[in-house]
mmCIF file of C-alpha atoms in Angstrom:
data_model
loop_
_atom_site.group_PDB
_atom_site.id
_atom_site.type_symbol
_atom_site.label_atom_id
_atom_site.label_comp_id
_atom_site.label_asym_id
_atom_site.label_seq_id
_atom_site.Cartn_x
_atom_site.Cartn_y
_atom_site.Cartn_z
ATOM 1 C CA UNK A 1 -3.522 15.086 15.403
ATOM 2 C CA UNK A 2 0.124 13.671 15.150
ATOM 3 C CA UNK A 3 -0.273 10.446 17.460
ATOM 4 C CA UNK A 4 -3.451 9.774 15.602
ATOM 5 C CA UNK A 5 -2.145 10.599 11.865
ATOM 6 C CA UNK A 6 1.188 7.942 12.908
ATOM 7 C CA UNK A 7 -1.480 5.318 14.055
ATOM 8 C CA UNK A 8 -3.462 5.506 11.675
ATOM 9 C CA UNK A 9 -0.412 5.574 9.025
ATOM 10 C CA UNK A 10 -0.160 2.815 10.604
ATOM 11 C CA UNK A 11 8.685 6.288 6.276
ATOM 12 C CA UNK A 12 28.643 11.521 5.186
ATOM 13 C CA UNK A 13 31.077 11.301 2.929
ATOM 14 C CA UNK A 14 34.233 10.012 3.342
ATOM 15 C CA UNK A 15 37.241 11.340 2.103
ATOM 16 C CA UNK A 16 39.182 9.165 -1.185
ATOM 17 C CA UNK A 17 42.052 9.890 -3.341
ATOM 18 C CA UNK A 18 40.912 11.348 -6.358
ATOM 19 C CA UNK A 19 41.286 8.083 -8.832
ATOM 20 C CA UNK A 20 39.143 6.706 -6.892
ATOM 21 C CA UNK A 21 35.779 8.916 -6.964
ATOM 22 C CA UNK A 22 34.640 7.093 -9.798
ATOM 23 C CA UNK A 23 30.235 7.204 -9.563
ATOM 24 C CA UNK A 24 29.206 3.738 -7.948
ATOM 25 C CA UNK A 25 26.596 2.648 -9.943
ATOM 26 C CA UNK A 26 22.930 2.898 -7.894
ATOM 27 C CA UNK A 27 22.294 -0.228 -6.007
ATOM 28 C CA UNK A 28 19.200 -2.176 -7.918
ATOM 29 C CA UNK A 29 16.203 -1.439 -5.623
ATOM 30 C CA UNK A 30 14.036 -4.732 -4.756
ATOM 31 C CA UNK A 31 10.743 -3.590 -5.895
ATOM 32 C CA UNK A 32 12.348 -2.791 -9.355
ATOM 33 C CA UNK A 33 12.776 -6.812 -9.819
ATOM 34 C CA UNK A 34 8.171 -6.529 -9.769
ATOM 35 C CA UNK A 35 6.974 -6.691 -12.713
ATOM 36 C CA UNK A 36 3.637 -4.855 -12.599
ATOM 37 C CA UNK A 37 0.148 -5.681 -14.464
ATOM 38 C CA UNK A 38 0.711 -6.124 -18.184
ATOM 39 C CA UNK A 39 -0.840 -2.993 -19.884
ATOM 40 C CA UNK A 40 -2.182 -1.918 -16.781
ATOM 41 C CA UNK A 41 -5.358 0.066 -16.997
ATOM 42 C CA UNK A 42 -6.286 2.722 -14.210
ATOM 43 C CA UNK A 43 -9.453 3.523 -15.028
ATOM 44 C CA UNK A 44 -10.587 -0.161 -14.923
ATOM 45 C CA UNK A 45 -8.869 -0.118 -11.190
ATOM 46 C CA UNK A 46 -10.865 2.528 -10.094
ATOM 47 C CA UNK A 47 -14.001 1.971 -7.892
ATOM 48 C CA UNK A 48 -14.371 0.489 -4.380
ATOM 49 C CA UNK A 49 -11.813 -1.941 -3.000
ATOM 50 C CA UNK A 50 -11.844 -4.237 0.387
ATOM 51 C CA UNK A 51 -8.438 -4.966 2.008
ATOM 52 C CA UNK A 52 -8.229 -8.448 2.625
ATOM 53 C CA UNK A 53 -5.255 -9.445 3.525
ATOM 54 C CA UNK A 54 -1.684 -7.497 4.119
ATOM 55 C CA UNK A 55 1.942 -9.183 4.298
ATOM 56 C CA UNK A 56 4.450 -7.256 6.196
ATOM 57 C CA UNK A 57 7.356 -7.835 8.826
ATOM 58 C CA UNK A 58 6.363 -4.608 10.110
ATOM 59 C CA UNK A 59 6.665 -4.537 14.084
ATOM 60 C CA UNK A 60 3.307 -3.074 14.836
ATOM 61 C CA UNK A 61 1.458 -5.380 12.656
ATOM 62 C CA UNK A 62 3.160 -8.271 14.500
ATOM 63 C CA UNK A 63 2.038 -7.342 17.842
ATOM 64 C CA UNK A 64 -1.509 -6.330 16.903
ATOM 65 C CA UNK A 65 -2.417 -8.166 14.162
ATOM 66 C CA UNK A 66 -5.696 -9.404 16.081
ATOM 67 C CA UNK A 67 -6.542 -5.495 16.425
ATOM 68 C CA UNK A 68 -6.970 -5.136 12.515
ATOM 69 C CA UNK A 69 -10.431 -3.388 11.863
ATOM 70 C CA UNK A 70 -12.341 -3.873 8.660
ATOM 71 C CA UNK A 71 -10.909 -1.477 5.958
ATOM 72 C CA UNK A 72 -11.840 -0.771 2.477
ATOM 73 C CA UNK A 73 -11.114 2.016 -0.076
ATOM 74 C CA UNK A 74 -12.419 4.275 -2.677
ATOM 75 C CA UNK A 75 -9.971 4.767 -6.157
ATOM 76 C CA UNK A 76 -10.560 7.701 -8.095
ATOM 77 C CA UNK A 77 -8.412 8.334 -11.515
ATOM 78 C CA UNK A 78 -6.360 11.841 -11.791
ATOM 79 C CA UNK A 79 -6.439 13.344 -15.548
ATOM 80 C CA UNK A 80 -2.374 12.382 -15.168
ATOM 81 C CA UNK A 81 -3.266 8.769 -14.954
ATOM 82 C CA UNK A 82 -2.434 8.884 -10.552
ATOM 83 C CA UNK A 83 -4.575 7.234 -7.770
ATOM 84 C CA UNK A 84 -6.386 8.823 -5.498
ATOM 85 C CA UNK A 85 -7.512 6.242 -2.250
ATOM 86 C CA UNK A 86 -9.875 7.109 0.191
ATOM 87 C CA UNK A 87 -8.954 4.657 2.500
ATOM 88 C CA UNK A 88 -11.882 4.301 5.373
ATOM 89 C CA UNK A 89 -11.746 2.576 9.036
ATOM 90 C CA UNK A 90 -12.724 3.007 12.026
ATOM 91 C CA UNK A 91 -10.462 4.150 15.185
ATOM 92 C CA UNK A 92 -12.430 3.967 18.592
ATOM 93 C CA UNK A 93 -15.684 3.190 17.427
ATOM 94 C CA UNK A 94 -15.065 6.712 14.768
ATOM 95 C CA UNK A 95 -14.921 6.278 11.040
ATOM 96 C CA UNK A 96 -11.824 7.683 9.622
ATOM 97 C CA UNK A 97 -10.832 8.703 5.894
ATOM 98 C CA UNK A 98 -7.194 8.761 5.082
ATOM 99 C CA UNK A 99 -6.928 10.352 1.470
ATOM 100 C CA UNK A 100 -3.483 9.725 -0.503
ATOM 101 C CA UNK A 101 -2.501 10.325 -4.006
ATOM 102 C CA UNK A 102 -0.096 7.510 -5.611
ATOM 103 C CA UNK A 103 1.816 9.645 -8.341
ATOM 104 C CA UNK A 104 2.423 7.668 -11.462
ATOM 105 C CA UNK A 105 5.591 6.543 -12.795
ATOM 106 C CA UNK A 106 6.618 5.881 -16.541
ATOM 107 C CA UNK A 107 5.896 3.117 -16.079
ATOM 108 C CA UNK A 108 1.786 1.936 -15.870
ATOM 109 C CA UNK A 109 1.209 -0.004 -12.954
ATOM 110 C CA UNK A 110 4.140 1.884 -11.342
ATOM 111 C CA UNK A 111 3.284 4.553 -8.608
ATOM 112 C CA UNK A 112 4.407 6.624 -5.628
ATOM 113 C CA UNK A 113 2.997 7.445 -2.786
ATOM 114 C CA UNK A 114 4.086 10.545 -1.407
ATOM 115 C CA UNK A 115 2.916 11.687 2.406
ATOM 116 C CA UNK A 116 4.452 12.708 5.737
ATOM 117 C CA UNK A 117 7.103 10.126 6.237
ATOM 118 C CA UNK A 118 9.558 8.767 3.542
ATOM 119 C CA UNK A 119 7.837 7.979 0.104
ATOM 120 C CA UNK A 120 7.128 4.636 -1.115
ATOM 121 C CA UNK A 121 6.930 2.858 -4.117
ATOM 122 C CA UNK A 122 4.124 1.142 -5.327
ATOM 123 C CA UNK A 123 3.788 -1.498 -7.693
ATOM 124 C CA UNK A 124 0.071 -3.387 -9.139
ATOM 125 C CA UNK A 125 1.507 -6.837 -9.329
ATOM 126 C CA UNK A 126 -1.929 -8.577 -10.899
ATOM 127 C CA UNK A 127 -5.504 -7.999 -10.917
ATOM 128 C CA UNK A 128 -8.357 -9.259 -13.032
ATOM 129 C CA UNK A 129 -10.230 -5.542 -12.286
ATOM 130 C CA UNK A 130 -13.539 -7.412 -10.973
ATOM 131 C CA UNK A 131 -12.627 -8.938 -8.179
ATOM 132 C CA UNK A 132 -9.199 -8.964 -6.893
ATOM 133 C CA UNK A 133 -5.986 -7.001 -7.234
ATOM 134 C CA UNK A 134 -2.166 -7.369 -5.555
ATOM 135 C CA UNK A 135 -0.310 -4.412 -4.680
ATOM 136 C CA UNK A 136 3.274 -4.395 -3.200
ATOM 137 C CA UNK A 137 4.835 -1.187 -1.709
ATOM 138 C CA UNK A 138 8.184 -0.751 -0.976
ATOM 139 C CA UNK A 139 9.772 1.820 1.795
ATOM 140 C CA UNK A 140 13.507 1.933 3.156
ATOM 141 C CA UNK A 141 13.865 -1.057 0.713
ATOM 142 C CA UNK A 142 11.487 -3.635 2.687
ATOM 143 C CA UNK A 143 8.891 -4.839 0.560
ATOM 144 C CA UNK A 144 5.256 -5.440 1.993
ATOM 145 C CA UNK A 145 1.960 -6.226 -0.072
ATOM 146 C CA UNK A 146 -1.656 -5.804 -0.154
ATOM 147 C CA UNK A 147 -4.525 -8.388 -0.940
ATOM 148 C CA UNK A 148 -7.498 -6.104 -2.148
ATOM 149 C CA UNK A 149 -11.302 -7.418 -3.370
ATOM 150 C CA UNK A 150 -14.058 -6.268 -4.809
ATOM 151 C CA UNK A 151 -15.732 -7.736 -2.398
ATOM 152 C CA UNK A 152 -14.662 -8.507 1.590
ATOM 153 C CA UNK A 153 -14.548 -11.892 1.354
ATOM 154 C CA UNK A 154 -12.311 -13.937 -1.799
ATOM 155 C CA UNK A 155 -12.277 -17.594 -2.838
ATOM 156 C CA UNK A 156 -9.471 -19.862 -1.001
ATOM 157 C CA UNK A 157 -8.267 -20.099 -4.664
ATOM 158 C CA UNK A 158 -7.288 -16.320 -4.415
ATOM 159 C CA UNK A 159 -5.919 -16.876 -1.182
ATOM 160 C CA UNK A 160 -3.826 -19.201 -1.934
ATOM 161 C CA UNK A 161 -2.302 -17.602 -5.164
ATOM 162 C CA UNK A 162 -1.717 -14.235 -2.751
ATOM 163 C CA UNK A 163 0.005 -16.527 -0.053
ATOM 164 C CA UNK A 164 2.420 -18.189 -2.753
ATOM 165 C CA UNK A 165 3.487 -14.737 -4.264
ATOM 166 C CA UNK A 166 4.155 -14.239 -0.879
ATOM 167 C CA UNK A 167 6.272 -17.138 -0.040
ATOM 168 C CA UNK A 168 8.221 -16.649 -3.314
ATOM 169 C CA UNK A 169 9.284 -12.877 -1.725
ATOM 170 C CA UNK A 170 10.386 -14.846 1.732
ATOM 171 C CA UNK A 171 7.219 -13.450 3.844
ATOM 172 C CA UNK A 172 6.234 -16.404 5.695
ATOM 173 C CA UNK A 173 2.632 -17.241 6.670
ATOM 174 C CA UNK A 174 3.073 -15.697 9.806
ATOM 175 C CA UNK A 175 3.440 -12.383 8.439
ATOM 176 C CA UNK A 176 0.332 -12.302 6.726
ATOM 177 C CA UNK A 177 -3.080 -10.684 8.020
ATOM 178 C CA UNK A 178 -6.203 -11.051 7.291
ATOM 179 C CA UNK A 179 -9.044 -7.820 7.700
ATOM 180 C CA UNK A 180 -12.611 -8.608 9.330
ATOM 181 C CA UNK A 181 -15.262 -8.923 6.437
ATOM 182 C CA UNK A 182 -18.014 -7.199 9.021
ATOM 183 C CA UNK A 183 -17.504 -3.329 10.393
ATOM 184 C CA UNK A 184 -16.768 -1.406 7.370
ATOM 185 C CA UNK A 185 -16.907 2.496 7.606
ATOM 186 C CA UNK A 186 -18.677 4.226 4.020
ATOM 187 C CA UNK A 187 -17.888 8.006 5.194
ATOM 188 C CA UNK A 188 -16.401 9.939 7.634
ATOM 189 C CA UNK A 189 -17.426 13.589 8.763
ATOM 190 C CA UNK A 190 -15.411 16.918 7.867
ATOM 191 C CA UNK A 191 -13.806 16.344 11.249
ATOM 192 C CA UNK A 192 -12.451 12.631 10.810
ATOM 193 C CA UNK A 193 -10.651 12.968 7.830
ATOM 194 C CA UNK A 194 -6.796 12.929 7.252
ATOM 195 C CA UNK A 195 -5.609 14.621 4.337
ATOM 196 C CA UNK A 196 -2.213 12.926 2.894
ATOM 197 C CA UNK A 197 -2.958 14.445 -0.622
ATOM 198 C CA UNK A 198 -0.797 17.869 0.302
ATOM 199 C CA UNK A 199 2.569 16.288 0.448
ATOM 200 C CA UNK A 200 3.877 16.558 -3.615
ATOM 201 C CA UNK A 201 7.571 16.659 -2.964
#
Protein backbone atom coordinates (compact mmCIF):
# COMPACT_ATOMS: atom_id res chain seq x y z
CA UNK A 1 0.00 0.00 0.00
CA UNK A 2 2.93 2.51 0.68
CA UNK A 3 4.41 2.79 -3.02
CA UNK A 4 0.87 3.18 -4.17
CA UNK A 5 -0.41 5.72 -1.29
CA UNK A 6 3.20 8.00 -2.29
CA UNK A 7 2.11 7.78 -6.04
CA UNK A 8 -0.90 8.48 -5.75
CA UNK A 9 -0.06 11.44 -3.14
CA UNK A 10 1.44 12.19 -5.86
CA UNK A 11 5.45 16.50 2.76
CA UNK A 12 19.99 22.00 16.38
CA UNK A 13 20.62 24.63 18.31
CA UNK A 14 23.54 26.41 18.57
CA UNK A 15 25.02 27.63 21.51
CA UNK A 16 24.90 31.98 22.16
CA UNK A 17 25.81 34.14 24.98
CA UNK A 18 22.93 34.81 26.91
CA UNK A 19 22.19 38.65 25.64
CA UNK A 20 21.81 37.34 22.75
CA UNK A 21 18.81 34.67 22.96
CA UNK A 22 16.46 37.26 22.28
CA UNK A 23 13.09 35.26 20.25
CA UNK A 24 13.68 35.91 16.39
CA UNK A 25 10.56 36.88 15.24
CA UNK A 26 8.83 33.88 12.86
CA UNK A 27 9.85 34.29 9.32
CA UNK A 28 6.52 35.54 7.24
CA UNK A 29 5.40 32.33 5.44
CA UNK A 30 4.62 32.92 1.52
CA UNK A 31 1.18 31.66 1.41
CA UNK A 32 0.30 34.15 4.28
CA UNK A 33 0.89 37.12 1.57
CA UNK A 34 -2.78 35.07 -0.33
CA UNK A 35 -5.45 36.68 0.29
CA UNK A 36 -8.28 34.12 0.14
CA UNK A 37 -12.05 34.50 -1.26
CA UNK A 38 -13.75 37.51 0.29
CA UNK A 39 -16.40 36.10 2.75
CA UNK A 40 -15.77 32.80 1.61
CA UNK A 41 -18.68 30.44 1.79
CA UNK A 42 -18.12 26.54 2.20
CA UNK A 43 -21.22 25.33 1.74
CA UNK A 44 -21.58 27.09 -1.68
CA UNK A 45 -18.01 25.23 -2.50
CA UNK A 46 -19.29 22.05 -1.85
CA UNK A 47 -20.41 19.65 -4.68
CA UNK A 48 -18.43 18.05 -7.54
CA UNK A 49 -15.26 19.65 -8.86
CA UNK A 50 -12.98 18.77 -12.14
CA UNK A 51 -9.21 19.49 -11.87
CA UNK A 52 -8.22 21.32 -14.74
CA UNK A 53 -5.20 22.52 -14.55
CA UNK A 54 -2.26 22.34 -11.68
CA UNK A 55 0.95 24.72 -11.41
CA UNK A 56 3.81 23.25 -9.61
CA UNK A 57 7.76 23.00 -9.89
CA UNK A 58 7.31 19.73 -8.41
CA UNK A 59 9.89 17.13 -9.97
CA UNK A 60 7.47 14.37 -10.70
CA UNK A 61 5.02 16.53 -12.37
CA UNK A 62 7.84 17.76 -14.64
CA UNK A 63 8.81 14.47 -15.90
CA UNK A 64 5.30 13.06 -16.32
CA UNK A 65 3.19 15.68 -16.95
CA UNK A 66 1.88 13.84 -20.24
CA UNK A 67 0.90 10.85 -17.76
CA UNK A 68 -1.80 13.09 -15.95
CA UNK A 69 -5.17 11.07 -15.89
CA UNK A 70 -8.52 12.76 -15.72
CA UNK A 71 -9.29 13.68 -12.03
CA UNK A 72 -12.19 15.21 -10.38
CA UNK A 73 -13.49 15.50 -6.76
CA UNK A 74 -16.36 15.34 -4.47
CA UNK A 75 -16.54 18.36 -1.44
CA UNK A 76 -18.54 17.62 1.42
CA UNK A 77 -18.94 20.39 4.39
CA UNK A 78 -17.94 19.23 8.16
CA UNK A 79 -20.42 20.80 10.94
CA UNK A 80 -16.84 22.77 11.88
CA UNK A 81 -16.95 24.51 8.58
CA UNK A 82 -13.69 21.80 7.11
CA UNK A 83 -13.53 20.09 3.64
CA UNK A 84 -13.83 16.84 3.04
CA UNK A 85 -12.47 15.80 -0.90
CA UNK A 86 -13.01 12.66 -2.37
CA UNK A 87 -10.59 12.99 -4.87
CA UNK A 88 -11.17 10.10 -7.74
CA UNK A 89 -8.67 8.75 -10.63
CA UNK A 90 -7.73 6.07 -12.05
CA UNK A 91 -4.21 4.14 -11.53
CA UNK A 92 -3.74 1.17 -14.07
CA UNK A 93 -6.91 1.13 -15.64
CA UNK A 94 -8.46 0.99 -11.46
CA UNK A 95 -10.49 3.83 -10.09
CA UNK A 96 -9.05 5.16 -6.97
CA UNK A 97 -10.61 7.44 -4.09
CA UNK A 98 -8.20 9.41 -2.03
CA UNK A 99 -10.34 10.97 0.91
CA UNK A 100 -8.69 14.07 2.87
CA UNK A 101 -10.06 16.46 5.32
CA UNK A 102 -8.73 20.25 4.94
CA UNK A 103 -9.10 21.54 8.67
CA UNK A 104 -10.21 25.11 8.78
CA UNK A 105 -8.34 27.98 9.94
CA UNK A 106 -9.65 31.33 11.54
CA UNK A 107 -9.59 32.44 8.87
CA UNK A 108 -12.58 31.38 6.00
CA UNK A 109 -11.05 30.39 2.95
CA UNK A 110 -8.02 29.30 5.04
CA UNK A 111 -7.43 25.46 5.51
CA UNK A 112 -5.04 22.62 6.31
CA UNK A 113 -4.59 19.62 5.06
CA UNK A 114 -3.31 17.21 7.34
CA UNK A 115 -2.13 13.46 6.02
CA UNK A 116 0.93 11.19 6.04
CA UNK A 117 3.67 13.52 5.03
CA UNK A 118 4.20 17.16 6.28
CA UNK A 119 0.90 19.28 6.40
CA UNK A 120 0.05 21.89 4.03
CA UNK A 121 -1.65 24.94 3.88
CA UNK A 122 -4.37 25.70 1.81
CA UNK A 123 -5.69 28.79 0.65
CA UNK A 124 -9.26 29.45 -1.87
CA UNK A 125 -7.77 32.29 -3.80
CA UNK A 126 -11.21 33.05 -6.02
CA UNK A 127 -14.14 31.27 -7.19
CA UNK A 128 -17.49 32.34 -8.54
CA UNK A 129 -19.03 28.78 -6.84
CA UNK A 130 -20.63 27.73 -10.37
CA UNK A 131 -18.06 27.15 -12.37
CA UNK A 132 -14.56 27.67 -11.39
CA UNK A 133 -12.47 27.98 -8.26
CA UNK A 134 -8.39 28.60 -7.54
CA UNK A 135 -6.78 26.92 -4.79
CA UNK A 136 -3.06 27.35 -3.80
CA UNK A 137 -1.36 24.98 -1.26
CA UNK A 138 1.68 25.56 0.28
CA UNK A 139 4.25 22.73 1.77
CA UNK A 140 8.01 23.24 2.96
CA UNK A 141 7.24 26.88 1.88
CA UNK A 142 6.86 26.20 -2.06
CA UNK A 143 3.69 27.34 -3.24
CA UNK A 144 1.73 25.29 -5.99
CA UNK A 145 -2.01 25.84 -7.19
CA UNK A 146 -4.99 24.19 -8.48
CA UNK A 147 -7.40 25.17 -11.44
CA UNK A 148 -10.78 23.38 -10.49
CA UNK A 149 -14.35 23.50 -12.70
CA UNK A 150 -17.55 22.65 -12.43
CA UNK A 151 -17.26 21.26 -15.39
CA UNK A 152 -13.94 19.47 -17.26
CA UNK A 153 -13.55 21.78 -19.72
CA UNK A 154 -13.37 26.07 -18.90
CA UNK A 155 -13.48 29.05 -21.26
CA UNK A 156 -9.86 30.34 -22.54
CA UNK A 157 -11.04 33.44 -20.57
CA UNK A 158 -10.61 31.32 -17.31
CA UNK A 159 -7.54 30.03 -18.53
CA UNK A 160 -6.01 32.82 -19.05
CA UNK A 161 -6.93 34.62 -15.70
CA UNK A 162 -5.47 31.14 -13.89
CA UNK A 163 -2.20 31.43 -16.06
CA UNK A 164 -1.67 35.25 -15.06
CA UNK A 165 -2.17 34.56 -11.24
CA UNK A 166 0.31 32.23 -12.04
CA UNK A 167 2.87 34.31 -13.69
CA UNK A 168 2.41 37.00 -10.98
CA UNK A 169 3.70 34.02 -8.28
CA UNK A 170 6.88 33.34 -10.82
CA UNK A 171 5.43 29.78 -12.11
CA UNK A 172 6.14 29.97 -15.66
CA UNK A 173 3.96 28.39 -18.38
CA UNK A 174 5.96 25.49 -18.36
CA UNK A 175 5.01 24.51 -15.03
CA UNK A 176 1.52 24.37 -15.63
CA UNK A 177 -0.64 21.12 -16.50
CA UNK A 178 -3.51 20.59 -17.88
CA UNK A 179 -5.95 17.18 -16.86
CA UNK A 180 -7.72 15.13 -19.81
CA UNK A 181 -11.50 16.22 -19.99
CA UNK A 182 -12.38 12.30 -21.04
CA UNK A 183 -11.67 9.19 -18.42
CA UNK A 184 -13.13 10.33 -15.26
CA UNK A 185 -13.61 7.70 -12.41
CA UNK A 186 -17.37 8.34 -10.30
CA UNK A 187 -16.54 5.52 -7.53
CA UNK A 188 -14.17 3.27 -6.43
CA UNK A 189 -14.79 -0.16 -4.57
CA UNK A 190 -14.16 -0.81 -0.68
CA UNK A 191 -10.80 -2.10 -1.88
CA UNK A 192 -9.50 1.04 -3.95
CA UNK A 193 -9.87 3.57 -1.55
CA UNK A 194 -7.15 5.53 0.43
CA UNK A 195 -8.15 6.92 3.56
CA UNK A 196 -6.08 10.31 4.43
CA UNK A 197 -8.96 11.44 6.81
CA UNK A 198 -7.14 9.56 10.04
CA UNK A 199 -4.17 11.79 10.28
CA UNK A 200 -5.57 14.89 12.88
CA UNK A 201 -2.26 15.87 14.35
Amino acid sequence: MAPIAVFLLAGLFLASPSWARRPKPPKKSPIDAISAQEQFDPVRFAGKWFLVGVASDCLYLRENGYRVEATNVVVSVTDKGSLLFSTFRPLEGICWNIKQSYFAGQTPGRFLLKGRGAPVDVVVRETDYSSYAILYFQKNRKISAKLYGRTAQLPTDTLKKFEAAMAALGISDDLIFYYPVYGFCSSADQFHILDETRYTG
